[in-house]
CSV table of C-alpha atoms in Angstrom, one decimal:
chain,number,residue,atom,x,y,z
A,32,MET,CA,-56.7,-62.3,-58.5
A,33,PHE,CA,-53.8,-62.1,-56.0
A,34,ARG,CA,-54.1,-58.3,-55.9
A,35,THR,CA,-57.9,-58.6,-55.2
A,36,PHE,CA,-57.2,-61.1,-52.4
A,37,LEU,CA,-54.7,-58.7,-50.7
A,38,ALA,CA,-56.7,-55.5,-51.3
A,39,ALA,CA,-59.3,-56.2,-48.6
A,40,PRO,CA,-56.9,-56.9,-45.8
A,41,VAL,CA,-54.7,-54.0,-46.7
A,42,MET,CA,-57.7,-51.6,-46.7
A,43,ALA,CA,-58.9,-53.0,-43.4
A,44,LEU,CA,-55.4,-52.6,-41.9
A,45,ALA,CA,-55.3,-49.0,-43.2
A,46,LEU,CA,-58.6,-48.2,-41.5
A,47,ILE,CA,-57.4,-49.7,-38.2
A,48,VAL,CA,-54.1,-47.8,-38.3
A,49,ALA,CA,-56.0,-44.5,-39.1
A,50,GLY,CA,-58.2,-45.1,-36.0
A,51,LEU,CA,-55.2,-45.4,-33.7
A,52,PRO,CA,-53.7,-42.3,-31.9
A,53,ALA,CA,-50.7,-40.8,-33.6
A,54,ALA,CA,-47.4,-42.1,-32.4
A,55,ALA,CA,-45.6,-39.7,-30.0
A,56,GLN,CA,-43.3,-37.3,-31.8
A,57,GLN,CA,-40.5,-35.0,-30.9
A,58,LEU,CA,-41.6,-32.1,-28.8
A,59,SER,CA,-40.6,-28.6,-30.0
A,60,LEU,CA,-38.5,-26.4,-27.9
A,61,ASN,CA,-41.4,-24.0,-27.7
A,62,GLN,CA,-43.7,-26.8,-26.3
A,63,ILE,CA,-41.0,-27.7,-23.7
A,64,SER,CA,-40.4,-24.0,-22.7
A,65,LYS,CA,-44.2,-23.5,-22.3
A,66,TYR,CA,-44.5,-26.6,-20.2
A,67,LEU,CA,-41.6,-25.6,-17.9
A,68,ASN,CA,-43.0,-22.1,-17.5
A,69,THR,CA,-46.4,-23.6,-16.4
A,70,LEU,CA,-44.8,-25.6,-13.6
A,71,GLN,CA,-45.4,-24.0,-10.2
A,72,THR,CA,-45.0,-26.2,-7.1
A,73,VAL,CA,-44.5,-29.9,-7.8
A,74,LYS,CA,-43.1,-32.9,-6.0
A,75,SER,CA,-41.8,-36.3,-7.0
A,76,PRO,CA,-39.8,-39.2,-5.6
A,77,PHE,CA,-36.5,-39.5,-7.4
A,78,THR,CA,-33.6,-41.8,-7.9
A,79,GLN,CA,-30.2,-40.3,-8.4
A,80,ILE,CA,-27.3,-42.1,-10.1
A,81,ASN,CA,-24.1,-40.5,-8.9
A,82,ALA,CA,-20.9,-40.2,-10.9
A,83,ASP,CA,-19.2,-43.0,-9.0
A,84,GLY,CA,-22.1,-45.4,-9.8
A,85,THR,CA,-23.8,-45.3,-6.4
A,86,ILE,CA,-27.5,-44.7,-6.2
A,87,SER,CA,-29.4,-42.4,-3.9
A,88,THR,CA,-33.1,-42.0,-3.5
A,89,GLY,CA,-35.4,-39.3,-2.0
A,90,SER,CA,-38.0,-36.8,-2.8
A,91,ILE,CA,-37.8,-33.5,-4.6
A,92,ALA,CA,-40.0,-30.4,-4.5
A,93,ILE,CA,-39.7,-27.7,-7.1
A,94,SER,CA,-41.3,-24.3,-6.7
A,95,ARG,CA,-40.7,-22.1,-9.7
A,96,PRO,CA,-39.1,-19.7,-10.0
A,97,GLY,CA,-35.9,-20.4,-8.3
A,98,LYS,CA,-36.6,-22.9,-5.5
A,99,ALA,CA,-36.0,-26.6,-5.1
A,100,ARG,CA,-35.6,-29.1,-2.2
A,101,PHE,CA,-34.0,-32.5,-2.5
A,102,ASP,CA,-34.5,-34.7,0.6
A,103,TYR,CA,-32.3,-37.8,0.6
A,104,ASN,CA,-33.4,-41.0,2.2
A,105,PRO,CA,-31.2,-42.8,4.7
A,106,PRO,CA,-28.4,-43.6,4.9
A,107,GLU,CA,-27.5,-40.3,3.3
A,108,ARG,CA,-30.1,-38.1,5.0
A,109,GLY,CA,-28.7,-35.2,3.0
A,110,LEU,CA,-30.6,-32.1,2.1
A,111,VAL,CA,-30.1,-29.8,-0.9
A,112,LEU,CA,-32.0,-26.5,-0.9
A,113,VAL,CA,-32.2,-24.0,-3.7
A,114,SER,CA,-33.5,-20.6,-2.9
A,115,SER,CA,-32.5,-16.9,-3.0
A,116,GLY,CA,-30.2,-17.5,-5.9
A,117,ALA,CA,-28.0,-20.1,-4.1
A,118,VAL,CA,-27.7,-23.9,-3.7
A,119,TYR,CA,-27.2,-25.1,-0.1
A,120,ILE,CA,-25.9,-28.6,0.5
A,121,ILE,CA,-26.6,-29.7,4.1
A,122,ASP,CA,-25.3,-32.8,5.7
A,123,ARG,CA,-27.8,-33.5,8.5
A,124,LYS,CA,-25.6,-36.3,10.0
A,125,LEU,CA,-22.6,-34.1,10.5
A,126,GLY,CA,-24.3,-30.8,11.1
A,127,GLY,CA,-22.3,-27.6,10.7
A,128,GLN,CA,-22.6,-24.9,8.0
A,129,PRO,CA,-23.9,-25.8,4.6
A,130,GLU,CA,-21.8,-25.7,1.5
A,131,THR,CA,-23.1,-22.9,-0.7
A,132,TYR,CA,-22.9,-22.2,-4.4
A,133,PRO,CA,-24.5,-19.6,-6.6
A,134,LEU,CA,-27.4,-21.1,-8.5
A,135,ASN,CA,-26.4,-19.4,-11.8
A,136,GLN,CA,-23.2,-21.5,-11.7
A,137,THR,CA,-25.2,-24.7,-12.0
A,138,PRO,CA,-27.2,-26.0,-15.0
A,139,LEU,CA,-30.2,-26.5,-12.7
A,140,SER,CA,-30.8,-22.7,-13.1
A,141,ILE,CA,-32.2,-23.4,-16.6
A,142,ILE,CA,-35.2,-25.3,-15.2
A,143,LEU,CA,-35.7,-22.9,-12.3
A,144,ALA,CA,-35.5,-19.7,-14.3
A,145,ARG,CA,-38.5,-17.3,-14.0
A,146,ASN,CA,-38.9,-17.5,-17.8
A,147,VAL,CA,-37.5,-20.5,-19.6
A,148,ASN,CA,-36.9,-19.8,-23.3
A,149,LEU,CA,-35.0,-22.8,-24.9
A,150,GLY,CA,-35.0,-20.8,-28.1
A,151,THR,CA,-32.4,-18.4,-26.7
A,152,ALA,CA,-29.4,-18.4,-29.0
A,153,GLY,CA,-26.7,-20.8,-27.8
A,154,MET,CA,-28.7,-22.4,-25.0
A,155,VAL,CA,-29.7,-25.7,-26.7
A,156,THR,CA,-26.8,-27.8,-27.8
A,157,GLY,CA,-28.9,-31.0,-28.6
A,158,HIS,CA,-32.5,-31.7,-29.4
A,159,SER,CA,-33.5,-35.3,-30.4
A,160,TYR,CA,-36.2,-38.0,-30.1
A,161,ASP,CA,-35.3,-41.5,-29.0
A,162,GLY,CA,-38.6,-43.2,-29.9
A,163,THR,CA,-40.3,-42.6,-26.6
A,164,ALA,CA,-39.0,-39.2,-25.3
A,165,THR,CA,-37.7,-35.9,-26.4
A,166,ILE,CA,-34.2,-35.2,-25.2
A,167,VAL,CA,-32.9,-31.6,-24.9
A,168,THR,CA,-29.4,-30.7,-23.8
A,169,ALA,CA,-29.0,-27.1,-22.7
A,170,GLN,CA,-26.5,-24.8,-21.1
A,171,ASP,CA,-26.4,-21.2,-20.0
A,172,PRO,CA,-25.1,-19.5,-23.1
A,173,LYS,CA,-23.5,-16.8,-20.9
A,174,ARG,CA,-21.8,-19.4,-18.7
A,175,PRO,CA,-21.1,-22.6,-20.7
A,176,GLU,CA,-18.1,-23.4,-18.5
A,177,TYR,CA,-20.5,-24.4,-15.7
A,178,GLY,CA,-21.8,-27.4,-17.6
A,179,SER,CA,-25.0,-28.6,-19.1
A,180,ILE,CA,-28.3,-30.3,-18.4
A,181,GLN,CA,-29.8,-33.0,-20.5
A,182,MET,CA,-33.5,-33.2,-19.9
A,183,LYS,CA,-35.9,-36.0,-21.0
A,184,PHE,CA,-39.6,-35.3,-21.7
A,185,THR,CA,-42.5,-37.5,-22.5
A,186,ALA,CA,-45.6,-36.3,-24.3
A,187,ASN,CA,-49.4,-36.5,-23.9
A,188,PRO,CA,-49.2,-34.8,-21.5
A,189,VAL,CA,-45.8,-33.2,-21.6
A,190,GLU,CA,-43.8,-34.2,-18.5
A,191,LEU,CA,-40.2,-33.9,-17.3
A,192,ARG,CA,-39.0,-37.4,-16.5
A,193,GLN,CA,-35.2,-37.2,-16.1
A,194,TRP,CA,-32.2,-34.9,-16.2
A,195,ILE,CA,-28.5,-35.5,-16.4
A,196,ILE,CA,-26.3,-32.6,-15.1
A,197,THR,CA,-22.8,-32.5,-16.4
A,198,ASP,CA,-20.7,-30.1,-14.4
A,199,GLY,CA,-17.8,-28.0,-15.6
A,200,ASP,CA,-15.4,-30.9,-14.8
A,201,GLY,CA,-17.4,-33.4,-16.9
A,202,THR,CA,-18.9,-35.2,-13.8
A,203,LYS,CA,-22.4,-36.5,-14.6
A,204,THR,CA,-25.3,-36.9,-12.1
A,205,THR,CA,-28.5,-38.4,-13.3
A,206,VAL,CA,-31.9,-37.7,-11.6
A,207,VAL,CA,-34.8,-39.9,-12.6
A,208,LEU,CA,-38.2,-38.6,-11.5
A,209,GLY,CA,-41.1,-40.8,-10.4
A,210,GLY,CA,-43.8,-38.5,-11.7
A,211,LEU,CA,-44.3,-34.9,-10.9
A,212,GLU,CA,-47.5,-34.0,-8.9
A,213,LYS,CA,-48.8,-30.6,-8.0
A,214,THR,CA,-48.4,-29.8,-4.3
A,215,GLN,CA,-48.5,-26.9,-1.8
A,216,LEU,CA,-45.5,-26.1,0.3
A,217,PRO,CA,-44.7,-23.1,2.5
A,218,LEU,CA,-41.8,-20.8,1.5
A,219,SER,CA,-40.1,-21.8,4.7
A,220,ALA,CA,-39.6,-25.3,3.2
A,221,PHE,CA,-36.9,-23.8,1.0
A,222,LEU,CA,-35.0,-21.8,3.6
A,223,PRO,CA,-31.7,-23.3,4.8
A,224,ASP,CA,-31.8,-21.7,8.3
A,225,ARG,CA,-35.1,-23.4,9.2
A,226,GLN,CA,-34.0,-27.0,8.5
């Protein structure tokens, strides 16, 4: 009699659970590569947590392949541009010449590559699921000494939500995105000499 009493509620619960959408699961490296390759020009507000614990905010625009623009809100008012294979760090308060670094010496080059293939041997050093998001840690297999990027993706639809760049010295910088939206920007928005 006890089994009969429990059978109906258990069957009803099974039917309810079967009708719910499947819980999010870990995204495959192929799904993430495909998503990154479909990004064209997008923008988002961002919050940056610096290695010293300070927080900066601003807006980012990404135009794949190879271009990005980080506009920092006051009091920083900084500008970081990525274009023509280089990263330009511009201090708009002080003026002067920008600091310049080759893009291929930063882990950001992985996201901005013309063709992202996270299946490349030696690129992915971590691939996990934390219950809400897929986390992928990647490095340039030809230049691991320049650090890594840990990216966090949510599913349904797939979206890049955060990255943590660890440079060659072990310094970490976290960027939390506020939601990527498609946008239109002229190429001049990514040129350092026009800022």
